[in-house]
Structure formats: structure tokens, C-alpha cells
Amino acid sequence: MKDLVVQKYGGTSVGTVEKIKRVARRIVAQVDAGKQVVVVVSAMGDSTDELVNLAYEINPTPPSREMDVLLATGEQVSIALLAMAIQTIGYKVISLTGAQCGIKTSDVHKRARISEIDTNRLEKELNDSKIVIVAGFQGIDENHEITTLGRGGSDTSAVALAAALRADCCEIYTDVDGVYDADPRIVPDAKKIDEISYQEVLEMASLGAGVLHPRSVELAEKYGLPLVVRSSFNNNPGTVIKNFENNNEKHVIKEDFDMEKVLVRGIALDENIAKISILEVPDKPGIAFQLFSSLASANIHVDMIVQNVNRTSVNDISFTVNLDELPEAVEVSQKFAFEVNAQKVAFDQGIAKLSVIGTGIVANTEIASKFFEALFEMGINIQTISTSEIKMSCLIDKERAKEAMVNIHKKFEL
Ligand code: ADP
Ligand code: ASP
Ligand code: MG
């Protein structure tokens, strides 16, 4: 049996005809090296954003089902063109949509989860010596409806396919050289990380480091599948994401004099969030349960939750959601506010979440103090703070978030 590689090329890597041709040459080089290749591709350049804009021009609340039918076309364009490019160089190839290659998902439109992959078709094509090009980000539910996995979801398609096909590794090709300690497009001094654990990169991805879809990291960890993030524009080695058998390293670091430097692993910024506040909610048991269970039933992911006690009988409840889920979250909140007789629902899209990530952060007050000091020096107000074992996040004004990220990267001397 030949070695099997699963590679994923993101939108910027297939953004133009020239780039598609270049990716085609990279892929056939793997075949020449004796490998079987399955490739997952995203939609060309910003075409998914363009499709989203078209939808909103037609309908301010586009139905999720039709949104999936629309967005799935982006990837269908790139798989067909890439297959044509490979065929032109003289290699056997076939493109497959998510449905054609057996990617089955839950029935939640716009954020479906992969339930299983029926690999029969894929194996048949591979046995027929073809390169298989698969549309990322999409699948099909039990009722044969087209679903998508959430923005950035092609990474998750690739990892799921690699796991299902028992590949040795999944390679994610993108427009930067790997995972950095901060977004290299915002922080010019950001440093590339050569090796990092699933947990640390998962935390960075979940906190807004857009280089990987968080669910792809979860899946890779679950199946013990090493991930490599590399540039599609050069041959630099990239970042390897894997499990570190020997965690003793951490204990050694804790004894170290210069411990802070090592503790902070990276900084992440999430500008794709919004804050919803429900004002003057009656202060009684069961209220938070009612609100957050309605949001959960609508499959809305909620992040930082704060309840302020204003007066004796009423509270304000605020929480953050993903910007993509804001319209639905506001709708659910308004229904709740009406039911419990709250005063009103307000929302704010001008916020961003800035986070410092690293093992042992919560136990280290130095880190908190440096983080807050840096924001204070810039005159930036902190709206909400949240911490966990391995991260500390602050909600701040979106307008100054990038500048804050650069300064905090400096402050921690990363
Ligand atoms: P693709 O189209 O290949 O999926 P994405 O735009 O989704 O590419 O992800 C790559 C981008 O992620 C980079 O251009 C970079 O700006 C951004 N990014 C954010 N945080 C990080 C980080 N910590 N390391 C590397 N890239 C990051
Ligand atoms: N094309 C989709 C998006 O832009 C999926 C992806 O790129 O991973 O979100
Ligand atoms: Mg991406």
C-alpha cells in the first residue's frame, strides 16, 4: 500500500488561476514521490464572503438552508478548477463534493458537525489511481440536505477525512508559514512556533487565532493525528501540532527564574464577536437557565457571561456571541426579554476579545498585572475579564484592539 497524504489548501492558496496551477504542481509532486493524495480545498479567495454579501443584499435574514446551498457552491468552483488544472498536467484526478465523498453531518444548517464519513467512494477512486479533490466545509445530512460546517470549516473537513482514511498526518497549507505566537499580519514581530501541543493551539484557535478551525484541532487530538500547518507559497517546514508525551518540561519551567517568558505561549485576538445585554431582568432563580437553554436550543454558542446586580429586584445580563450568530441570538434574547418582562435588549458590535494564552496563566498574577498595565498605558478600558487554567481574556474596544495586541506582544517580550 502506498502512503496516503491528506492536504488542505485554503482560499488564499487557490485565489487565482495562477495559484490554482501552482497548487496543482505541488500536488502532482506528491504523486511523483509515490504517494496517494486526497486534497481538500476552500472556496477561491474571498468568494465565500462575496456570497454572504449577495445573500444579505437580497434578504436581511437569509434562511439557513438556502445559505448552505449558496455557500457550498464556493468550494464546488475550486474543486472543479483544481481538478482541471491537474488533469491538464496529465494526471488522473476527480473532484467530489462533500455529499459525493460521503461526508455525513448533523442537520444544523450553517454549523453542522460531521457525524461519519463513508469512505467507499473515496477508496474506489484512490484504488483507481486517481488524485481525489474534495470540497471542504460541506456535507450532507440524513435528509440529503446540503450543510456547511461553519466559517473556516475546511480545516475540519480535512482532518476528518485524514482520520477516516487513517492517514499518517494532515497537512494544512495556508498563506503564512505556520502557527505564530500572534497573528503575523497584525504583529510584525510575531514568532513562528515550530512545535505546539493540541491543547495550546486549540486554545489559541478558539480565542480567535484564525489560522485553524478549532474543531479541526479537537478532531486531530481525538484521533491522535499529527497536524502540520505550512505555507503553500514556499517549502519552509511549518508548525507541527501533536501530543507531547513528556510533560515534565512544564515543572522544570516553573522552577525557572525567568518563568513568565516561557509561560505565555501566544496572544490571540477575536474581532468576530458581539455583546448582547439584557437590561433589568427580574432577579429570581431559573432566569439564567431559561435564557441560556433557549440559546442552546437554537445552537447558539455563548461565551463570556456577566450578570450585574443593579438594584434589589433586577439584574443586567450580558454575554458575547459569534458575530455570525448575532441576528439569531438577538431574536432569542428579545423573545426571552418579552417573556420575563425585562426592560430591553441591546447589542454592541464594536468590541473585540484579546487573550493571553499559556500553561499556568491563572496561577500567575504577574501575567494579569502586565496585561492590565499594558492596556492602562494605552488608556484602553477593559469591559469584561475572564480567566481559565491556560488563558486570560479581556473585552475591549474593537477600534484599538490591533494596536493593543502589538503592545501586549511587546510587553510579554515574546
Ligand atoms: P486559509 O484561507 O488558508 O484557511 P485563513 O485566513 O483562514 O487561511 O488563516 C490564515 C490566517 O490566519 C493568516 O493569514 C493570519 O493572518 C491568521 N492568523 C491569526 N492568528 C494567527 C496565528 N497565531 N498564527 C498564524 N496565523 C494567524
Ligand atoms: N470557504 C469557507 C469560509 O470562507 C470555508 C473555509 O475557507 O474553510 O469560511
Ligand atoms: Mg481558514
Short mmCIF file of C-alpha atoms and ligand atoms in Angstrom, two decimals:
data_model
loop_
_atom_site.label_atom_id
_atom_site.label_comp_id
_atom_site.label_asym_id
_atom_site.label_seq_id
_atom_site.Cartn_x
_atom_site.Cartn_y
_atom_site.Cartn_z
CA MET A 1 0.00 0.00 0.00
CA LYS A 2 1.22 3.47 -0.83
CA ASP A 3 1.49 6.21 1.79
CA LEU A 4 -1.60 8.38 1.88
CA VAL A 5 -1.45 12.12 2.48
CA VAL A 6 -4.35 14.47 3.09
CA GLN A 7 -3.60 18.07 2.22
CA LYS A 8 -5.82 21.12 2.63
CA TYR A 9 -5.38 24.34 0.67
CA GLY A 10 -7.16 27.45 1.96
CA GLY A 11 -8.90 30.17 -0.02
CA THR A 12 -5.87 32.42 -0.48
CA SER A 13 -3.83 29.49 -1.80
CA VAL A 14 -6.34 28.93 -4.62
CA GLY A 15 -7.40 32.56 -5.05
CA THR A 16 -6.41 32.95 -8.73
CA VAL A 17 -5.92 30.77 -11.80
CA GLU A 18 -2.13 31.07 -11.39
CA LYS A 19 -2.35 29.96 -7.77
CA ILE A 20 -4.57 27.01 -8.68
CA LYS A 21 -2.00 25.93 -11.27
CA ARG A 22 0.77 26.21 -8.70
CA VAL A 23 -1.17 24.13 -6.16
CA ALA A 24 -1.76 21.54 -8.90
CA ARG A 25 2.00 21.25 -9.42
CA ARG A 26 2.60 20.81 -5.69
CA ILE A 27 0.03 18.04 -5.58
CA VAL A 28 1.41 16.06 -8.52
CA ALA A 29 4.88 16.29 -6.99
CA GLN A 30 3.48 14.15 -4.13
CA VAL A 31 2.18 11.61 -6.64
CA ASP A 32 5.60 11.56 -8.32
CA ALA A 33 7.06 10.82 -4.90
CA GLY A 34 4.89 7.69 -4.79
CA LYS A 35 2.02 8.86 -2.60
CA GLN A 36 -1.74 8.63 -2.78
CA VAL A 37 -3.18 12.10 -2.35
CA VAL A 38 -6.50 13.40 -1.10
CA VAL A 39 -6.82 17.18 -1.25
CA VAL A 40 -9.39 19.35 0.48
CA VAL A 41 -9.89 22.86 -0.89
CA SER A 42 -11.68 26.00 0.23
CA ALA A 43 -13.51 28.49 -1.94
CA MET A 44 -11.31 30.83 -4.03
CA GLY A 45 -10.06 33.96 -2.21
CA ASP A 46 -12.88 35.90 -0.57
CA SER A 47 -15.62 34.25 -2.59
CA THR A 48 -17.46 32.93 0.49
CA ASP A 49 -17.65 36.49 1.86
CA GLU A 50 -18.94 37.67 -1.51
CA LEU A 51 -21.67 35.02 -1.47
CA VAL A 52 -22.65 36.03 2.07
CA ASN A 53 -22.90 39.68 0.97
CA LEU A 54 -25.07 38.75 -2.01
CA ALA A 55 -27.44 36.87 0.28
CA TYR A 56 -27.78 39.81 2.67
CA GLU A 57 -28.44 42.18 -0.24
CA ILE A 58 -31.43 40.06 -1.12
CA ASN A 59 -32.68 39.16 2.33
CA PRO A 60 -31.53 40.68 5.67
CA THR A 61 -32.32 37.37 7.42
CA PRO A 62 -31.46 34.74 4.81
CA PRO A 63 -32.85 31.27 5.63
CA SER A 64 -30.07 28.98 6.86
CA ARG A 65 -30.95 26.16 4.48
CA GLU A 66 -30.62 28.38 1.40
CA MET A 67 -27.46 29.92 2.86
CA ASP A 68 -25.88 26.45 2.89
CA VAL A 69 -26.99 25.74 -0.68
CA LEU A 70 -25.39 29.04 -1.68
CA LEU A 71 -22.15 28.87 0.31
CA ALA A 72 -21.40 25.29 -0.73
CA THR A 73 -21.05 26.49 -4.34
CA GLY A 74 -17.83 28.35 -3.49
CA GLU A 75 -15.93 25.13 -2.81
CA GLN A 76 -17.53 23.45 -5.82
CA VAL A 77 -15.89 26.04 -8.08
CA SER A 78 -12.42 25.48 -6.67
CA ILE A 79 -12.53 21.64 -6.70
CA ALA A 80 -13.57 21.58 -10.36
CA LEU A 81 -10.90 24.09 -11.42
CA LEU A 82 -8.16 22.38 -9.43
CA ALA A 83 -9.13 19.00 -10.91
CA MET A 84 -8.98 20.53 -14.41
CA ALA A 85 -5.54 22.00 -13.66
CA ILE A 86 -4.22 18.60 -12.54
CA GLN A 87 -5.80 16.83 -15.48
CA THR A 88 -4.12 19.31 -17.84
CA ILE A 89 -0.70 18.30 -16.49
CA GLY A 90 -1.59 14.71 -17.34
CA TYR A 91 -2.56 13.04 -14.05
CA LYS A 92 -5.69 11.06 -13.15
CA VAL A 93 -7.93 13.10 -10.89
CA ILE A 94 -11.54 13.52 -9.79
CA SER A 95 -13.33 16.24 -7.83
CA LEU A 96 -16.02 15.31 -5.29
CA THR A 97 -18.47 17.46 -3.35
CA GLY A 98 -18.95 16.75 0.36
CA ALA A 99 -22.03 14.66 -0.40
CA GLN A 100 -20.33 12.70 -3.19
CA CYS A 101 -17.45 11.76 -0.94
CA GLY A 102 -19.72 10.55 1.88
CA ILE A 103 -19.30 13.35 4.45
CA LYS A 104 -22.41 12.95 6.62
CA THR A 105 -23.32 15.64 9.12
CA SER A 106 -25.90 16.69 11.70
CA ASP A 107 -28.91 18.62 10.38
CA VAL A 108 -27.91 22.01 11.81
CA HIS A 109 -27.51 24.39 8.90
CA LYS A 110 -24.51 26.77 8.87
CA ARG A 111 -22.80 24.96 11.74
CA ALA A 112 -23.26 21.25 11.09
CA ARG A 113 -20.96 18.70 12.71
CA ILE A 114 -19.53 15.71 10.88
CA SER A 115 -21.14 12.51 12.14
CA GLU A 116 -19.43 9.97 9.88
CA ILE A 117 -17.59 9.58 6.60
CA ASP A 118 -18.48 6.74 4.27
CA THR A 119 -15.12 6.22 2.57
CA ASN A 120 -16.28 3.73 -0.10
CA ARG A 121 -16.29 6.19 -2.96
CA LEU A 122 -13.00 7.73 -1.89
CA GLU A 123 -11.32 4.34 -1.66
CA LYS A 124 -12.67 3.32 -5.05
CA GLU A 125 -11.21 6.44 -6.68
CA LEU A 126 -7.89 6.05 -4.86
CA ASN A 127 -7.68 2.40 -5.92
CA ASP A 128 -8.24 3.61 -9.45
CA SER A 129 -5.01 5.65 -9.00
CA LYS A 130 -6.79 8.99 -9.01
CA ILE A 131 -5.94 12.08 -7.04
CA VAL A 132 -9.13 12.98 -5.19
CA ILE A 133 -10.06 16.65 -4.71
CA VAL A 134 -12.75 17.17 -2.08
CA ALA A 135 -14.84 20.27 -1.38
CA GLY A 136 -14.14 21.42 2.16
CA PHE A 137 -16.61 22.99 4.60
CA GLN A 138 -19.61 20.96 3.40
CA GLY A 139 -21.50 17.73 3.88
CA ILE A 140 -24.94 16.23 3.67
CA ASP A 141 -27.45 15.44 6.41
CA GLU A 142 -29.79 12.45 6.81
CA ASN A 143 -32.43 14.12 4.64
CA HIS A 144 -29.92 14.72 1.81
CA GLU A 145 -29.81 18.43 2.57
CA ILE A 146 -26.55 20.27 1.88
CA THR A 147 -24.95 21.50 5.11
CA THR A 148 -21.88 23.62 5.92
CA LEU A 149 -19.62 23.31 8.95
CA GLY A 150 -19.23 26.97 9.98
CA ARG A 151 -16.80 29.57 8.62
CA GLY A 152 -13.27 28.26 8.29
CA GLY A 153 -14.60 24.69 8.39
CA SER A 154 -12.48 23.26 5.55
CA ASP A 155 -9.71 22.55 8.08
CA THR A 156 -12.17 20.30 9.92
CA SER A 157 -13.17 18.54 6.68
CA ALA A 158 -9.51 17.78 6.01
CA VAL A 159 -8.77 16.42 9.48
CA ALA A 160 -11.96 14.33 9.46
CA LEU A 161 -11.01 12.80 6.10
CA ALA A 162 -7.46 12.13 7.26
CA ALA A 163 -8.81 10.37 10.36
CA ALA A 164 -11.37 8.35 8.38
CA LEU A 165 -8.73 7.26 5.86
CA ARG A 166 -6.21 6.57 8.63
CA ALA A 167 -3.65 8.89 7.06
CA ASP A 168 -0.39 9.38 8.97
CA CYS A 169 -0.70 13.13 9.01
CA CYS A 170 -2.84 16.02 7.76
CA GLU A 171 -1.13 18.98 6.13
CA ILE A 172 -2.87 22.38 6.24
CA TYR A 173 -1.45 24.71 3.57
CA THR A 174 -2.17 28.39 4.06
CA ASP A 175 -0.81 31.90 3.41
CA VAL A 176 1.54 32.10 6.42
CA ASP A 177 4.49 29.87 7.38
CA GLY A 178 2.73 28.18 10.31
CA VAL A 179 1.23 28.98 13.70
CA TYR A 180 2.77 32.11 15.23
CA ASP A 181 2.65 33.44 18.80
CA ALA A 182 0.33 36.19 17.50
CA ASP A 183 -1.30 36.91 14.15
CA PRO A 184 1.71 37.78 11.94
CA ARG A 185 -0.45 40.11 9.85
CA ILE A 186 -1.14 42.27 12.91
CA VAL A 187 2.04 41.84 14.96
CA PRO A 188 5.13 42.31 12.77
CA ASP A 189 7.40 40.77 15.45
CA ALA A 190 5.29 37.62 15.84
CA LYS A 191 7.40 34.46 16.01
CA LYS A 192 6.70 31.18 14.33
CA ILE A 193 6.19 28.22 16.66
CA ASP A 194 7.95 25.03 15.47
CA GLU A 195 6.03 22.56 17.64
CA ILE A 196 2.97 23.02 19.81
CA SER A 197 0.53 20.78 21.67
CA TYR A 198 -3.07 20.25 20.58
CA GLN A 199 -4.31 21.88 23.79
CA GLU A 200 -2.36 25.08 23.36
CA VAL A 201 -3.20 25.53 19.70
CA LEU A 202 -6.84 24.65 20.41
CA GLU A 203 -6.97 27.43 22.97
CA MET A 204 -5.40 29.88 20.51
CA ALA A 205 -7.77 28.86 17.72
CA SER A 206 -10.83 29.05 19.98
CA LEU A 207 -9.78 32.52 21.12
CA GLY A 208 -9.67 33.86 17.59
CA ALA A 209 -6.33 32.86 16.01
CA GLY A 210 -7.99 32.21 12.64
CA VAL A 211 -5.18 30.03 11.30
CA LEU A 212 -7.06 26.82 12.24
CA HIS A 213 -10.72 25.96 12.71
CA PRO A 214 -10.87 24.95 16.41
CA ARG A 215 -12.87 21.80 15.68
CA SER A 216 -10.10 20.55 13.38
CA VAL A 217 -7.69 20.63 16.31
CA GLU A 218 -10.18 18.83 18.58
CA LEU A 219 -10.62 16.11 15.98
CA ALA A 220 -6.89 15.74 15.37
CA GLU A 221 -6.30 15.31 19.10
CA LYS A 222 -9.14 12.82 19.42
CA TYR A 223 -7.65 10.62 16.69
CA GLY A 224 -4.00 11.27 17.62
CA LEU A 225 -3.41 12.64 14.15
CA PRO A 226 -0.42 14.97 13.81
CA LEU A 227 -1.25 18.23 12.03
CA VAL A 228 1.23 20.33 10.11
CA VAL A 229 0.47 23.95 9.22
CA ARG A 230 2.63 25.22 6.35
CA SER A 231 2.74 27.83 3.65
CA SER A 232 1.52 26.92 0.19
CA PHE A 233 3.88 29.56 -1.20
CA ASN A 234 7.24 28.11 -0.06
CA ASN A 235 8.83 24.94 1.31
CA ASN A 236 9.51 26.08 4.88
CA PRO A 237 8.90 23.39 7.49
CA GLY A 238 5.86 24.95 9.20
CA THR A 239 4.40 24.13 12.61
CA VAL A 240 3.87 20.59 13.89
CA ILE A 241 0.90 20.11 16.23
CA LYS A 242 0.99 16.93 18.28
CA ASN A 243 0.91 15.41 21.74
CA PHE A 244 3.95 15.80 23.93
CA GLU A 245 4.43 12.52 25.78
CA ASN A 246 6.70 14.10 28.33
CA ASN A 247 5.05 16.97 30.14
CA ASN A 248 7.79 17.22 32.77
CA GLU A 249 9.16 20.15 30.91
CA LYS A 250 6.47 22.31 32.46
CA HIS A 251 7.62 21.52 36.00
CA VAL A 252 11.17 22.44 35.16
CA ILE A 253 9.97 25.74 33.76
CA LYS A 254 8.07 26.56 36.95
CA GLU A 255 11.29 26.38 38.96
CA ASP A 256 12.97 28.63 36.47
CA PHE A 257 13.84 32.20 37.42
CA ASP A 258 12.56 33.64 34.15
CA MET A 259 9.31 31.78 34.29
CA GLU A 260 6.95 34.35 32.80
CA LYS A 261 8.71 34.46 29.49
CA VAL A 262 8.06 30.80 28.94
CA LEU A 263 4.56 30.75 30.34
CA VAL A 264 2.94 32.96 27.76
CA ARG A 265 2.68 30.94 24.59
CA GLY A 266 0.73 33.31 22.43
CA ILE A 267 -1.71 36.15 22.05
CA ALA A 268 -4.99 35.88 20.18
CA LEU A 269 -7.49 38.46 19.04
CA ASP A 270 -11.11 37.76 18.17
CA GLU A 271 -12.80 40.61 16.36
CA ASN A 272 -15.62 38.42 15.16
CA ILE A 273 -17.76 38.80 18.28
CA ALA A 274 -20.60 40.94 19.60
CA LYS A 275 -22.01 41.61 23.05
CA ILE A 276 -25.69 41.28 23.90
CA SER A 277 -27.06 42.88 27.08
CA ILE A 278 -30.50 42.21 28.50
CA LEU A 279 -31.37 45.04 30.84
CA GLU A 280 -33.43 44.87 34.01
CA VAL A 281 -34.10 41.18 34.13
CA PRO A 282 -36.08 40.09 37.23
CA ASP A 283 -33.72 38.77 39.92
CA LYS A 284 -35.07 35.29 40.67
CA PRO A 285 -33.99 31.64 40.35
CA GLY A 286 -34.32 29.99 36.94
CA ILE A 287 -33.88 33.16 34.88
CA ALA A 288 -30.36 32.42 33.60
CA PHE A 289 -31.38 28.82 32.97
CA GLN A 290 -34.34 29.96 30.84
CA LEU A 291 -32.22 32.35 28.74
CA PHE A 292 -29.22 30.12 28.16
CA SER A 293 -31.26 27.00 27.49
CA SER A 294 -33.18 28.90 24.78
CA LEU A 295 -29.86 29.98 23.26
CA ALA A 296 -28.54 26.42 23.48
CA SER A 297 -31.67 25.02 21.77
CA ALA A 298 -31.03 27.47 18.93
CA ASN A 299 -27.46 26.10 18.68
CA ILE A 300 -26.00 29.50 19.54
CA HIS A 301 -22.58 29.39 21.13
CA VAL A 302 -22.31 31.79 24.07
CA ASP A 303 -19.03 32.97 25.55
CA MET A 304 -18.24 35.48 28.35
CA ILE A 305 -21.30 35.81 30.60
CA VAL A 306 -21.63 38.61 33.15
CA GLN A 307 -24.51 39.38 35.49
CA ASN A 308 -24.51 42.76 37.23
CA VAL A 309 -26.76 43.33 40.20
CA ASN A 310 -28.12 46.81 39.69
CA ARG A 311 -30.93 47.23 42.11
CA THR A 312 -32.50 44.81 44.55
CA SER A 313 -35.00 43.18 42.24
CA VAL A 314 -33.42 43.38 38.77
CA ASN A 315 -30.11 42.49 37.09
CA ASP A 316 -28.48 43.13 33.73
CA ILE A 317 -27.20 40.02 31.95
CA SER A 318 -24.56 40.38 29.23
CA PHE A 319 -22.83 37.76 27.12
CA THR A 320 -20.83 37.55 23.92
CA VAL A 321 -21.64 35.58 20.78
CA ASN A 322 -20.02 34.99 17.44
CA LEU A 323 -20.81 37.87 15.05
CA ASP A 324 -22.24 35.39 12.53
CA GLU A 325 -24.78 34.24 15.13
CA LEU A 326 -25.76 37.73 16.33
CA PRO A 327 -29.09 38.11 14.46
CA GLU A 328 -30.36 34.76 15.78
CA ALA A 329 -29.05 35.45 19.29
CA VAL A 330 -30.79 38.84 19.38
CA GLU A 331 -34.02 37.23 18.25
CA VAL A 332 -33.87 34.59 21.01
CA SER A 333 -32.94 37.26 23.59
CA GLN A 334 -35.82 39.51 22.57
CA LYS A 335 -38.29 36.65 22.92
CA PHE A 336 -36.85 35.89 26.36
CA ALA A 337 -36.94 39.57 27.42
CA PHE A 338 -40.59 39.77 26.43
CA GLU A 339 -41.45 36.59 28.35
CA VAL A 340 -39.77 37.65 31.60
CA ASN A 341 -40.70 41.31 31.27
CA ALA A 342 -37.11 42.61 31.05
CA GLN A 343 -36.62 46.25 30.08
CA LYS A 344 -34.76 45.83 26.77
CA VAL A 345 -32.14 44.04 24.68
CA ALA A 346 -29.10 45.98 23.48
CA PHE A 347 -26.18 44.76 21.38
CA ASP A 348 -22.70 46.04 20.61
CA GLN A 349 -20.61 45.02 17.61
CA GLY A 350 -17.74 47.38 18.46
CA ILE A 351 -15.93 45.00 20.79
CA ALA A 352 -13.09 42.52 20.50
CA LYS A 353 -11.61 39.87 22.77
CA LEU A 354 -7.89 39.96 23.39
CA SER A 355 -6.37 36.90 25.10
CA VAL A 356 -3.04 35.81 26.50
CA ILE A 357 -2.51 32.04 26.32
CA GLY A 358 -0.14 29.71 28.13
CA THR A 359 0.06 26.93 30.69
CA GLY A 360 -0.46 28.06 34.30
CA ILE A 361 -1.69 31.56 33.48
CA VAL A 362 -4.37 31.56 36.15
CA ALA A 363 -1.85 30.96 38.91
CA ASN A 364 0.35 33.82 37.82
CA THR A 365 -0.74 37.27 38.97
CA GLU A 366 2.30 38.82 37.24
CA ILE A 367 0.71 37.98 33.92
CA ALA A 368 -2.61 39.57 34.83
CA SER A 369 -0.85 42.65 36.12
CA LYS A 370 1.30 43.03 32.98
CA PHE A 371 -1.72 42.51 30.75
CA PHE A 372 -3.81 45.13 32.57
CA GLU A 373 -0.86 47.52 32.84
CA ALA A 374 -0.33 47.44 29.08
CA LEU A 375 -4.00 48.27 28.49
CA PHE A 376 -3.90 51.01 31.12
CA GLU A 377 -0.80 52.56 29.49
CA MET A 378 -2.75 52.79 26.25
CA GLY A 379 -5.79 54.24 28.02
CA ILE A 380 -7.90 51.28 26.95
CA ASN A 381 -10.85 50.42 29.13
CA ILE A 382 -11.49 46.75 29.99
CA GLN A 383 -15.16 45.85 29.73
CA THR A 384 -15.03 42.23 30.94
CA ILE A 385 -12.29 39.87 32.12
CA SER A 386 -12.35 36.09 32.09
CA THR A 387 -9.71 33.56 33.02
CA SER A 388 -9.11 29.83 32.82
CA GLU A 389 -6.23 27.50 33.62
CA ILE A 390 -4.49 28.43 30.37
CA LYS A 391 -5.80 31.81 29.27
CA MET A 392 -6.82 35.29 30.31
CA SER A 393 -9.16 37.33 28.10
CA CYS A 394 -10.31 40.95 28.14
CA LEU A 395 -13.15 42.51 26.17
CA ILE A 396 -12.04 45.86 24.77
CA ASP A 397 -12.98 48.43 22.13
CA LYS A 398 -12.56 46.87 18.66
CA GLU A 399 -11.10 50.07 17.19
CA ARG A 400 -7.98 49.82 19.33
CA ALA A 401 -7.71 46.05 19.52
CA LYS A 402 -4.94 45.53 16.93
CA GLU A 403 -2.77 48.23 18.49
CA ALA A 404 -3.33 46.62 21.90
CA MET A 405 -2.28 43.25 20.52
CA VAL A 406 1.00 44.66 19.19
CA ASN A 407 1.78 46.35 22.52
CA ILE A 408 0.94 43.33 24.61
CA HIS A 409 3.14 41.14 22.42
CA LYS A 410 5.96 43.60 23.19
CA LYS A 411 5.14 43.74 26.89
CA PHE A 412 5.50 39.98 27.25
CA GLU A 413 8.71 40.06 25.20
CA LEU A 414 7.50 37.16 23.10
P1 ADP B 1 -6.92 29.82 4.74
O1 ADP B 1 -7.65 30.52 3.65
O2 ADP B 1 -5.65 29.18 4.29
O3 ADP B 1 -7.79 28.90 5.55
P2 ADP B 1 -7.08 31.73 6.92
O4 ADP B 1 -7.22 33.16 6.55
O5 ADP B 1 -8.30 31.01 7.39
O6 ADP B 1 -6.41 30.98 5.69
O7 ADP B 1 -5.95 31.56 8.04
C1 ADP B 1 -4.67 32.11 7.85
C2 ADP B 1 -4.58 33.48 8.51
O8 ADP B 1 -4.71 33.29 9.93
C3 ADP B 1 -3.27 34.17 8.37
O9 ADP B 1 -3.22 34.93 7.19
C4 ADP B 1 -3.17 35.03 9.62
O10 ADP B 1 -3.46 36.37 9.36
C5 ADP B 1 -4.25 34.47 10.54
N1 ADP B 1 -3.76 34.19 11.89
C6 ADP B 1 -4.38 34.60 13.04
N2 ADP B 1 -3.69 34.21 14.12
C7 ADP B 1 -2.61 33.51 13.68
C8 ADP B 1 -1.52 32.86 14.32
N3 ADP B 1 -1.41 32.82 15.65
N4 ADP B 1 -0.59 32.26 13.56
C9 ADP B 1 -0.69 32.28 12.21
N5 ADP B 1 -1.69 32.90 11.52
C10 ADP B 1 -2.64 33.52 12.25
N1 ASP B 2 -14.90 28.87 2.40
C1 ASP B 2 -15.29 28.74 3.80
C2 ASP B 2 -15.08 30.04 4.53
O1 ASP B 2 -14.62 31.01 3.94
C3 ASP B 2 -14.60 27.60 4.49
C4 ASP B 2 -13.10 27.74 4.65
O2 ASP B 2 -12.46 28.57 4.00
O3 ASP B 2 -12.53 26.97 5.42
O4 ASP B 2 -15.40 30.13 5.68
MG MG B 3 -9.09 29.07 7.21
#
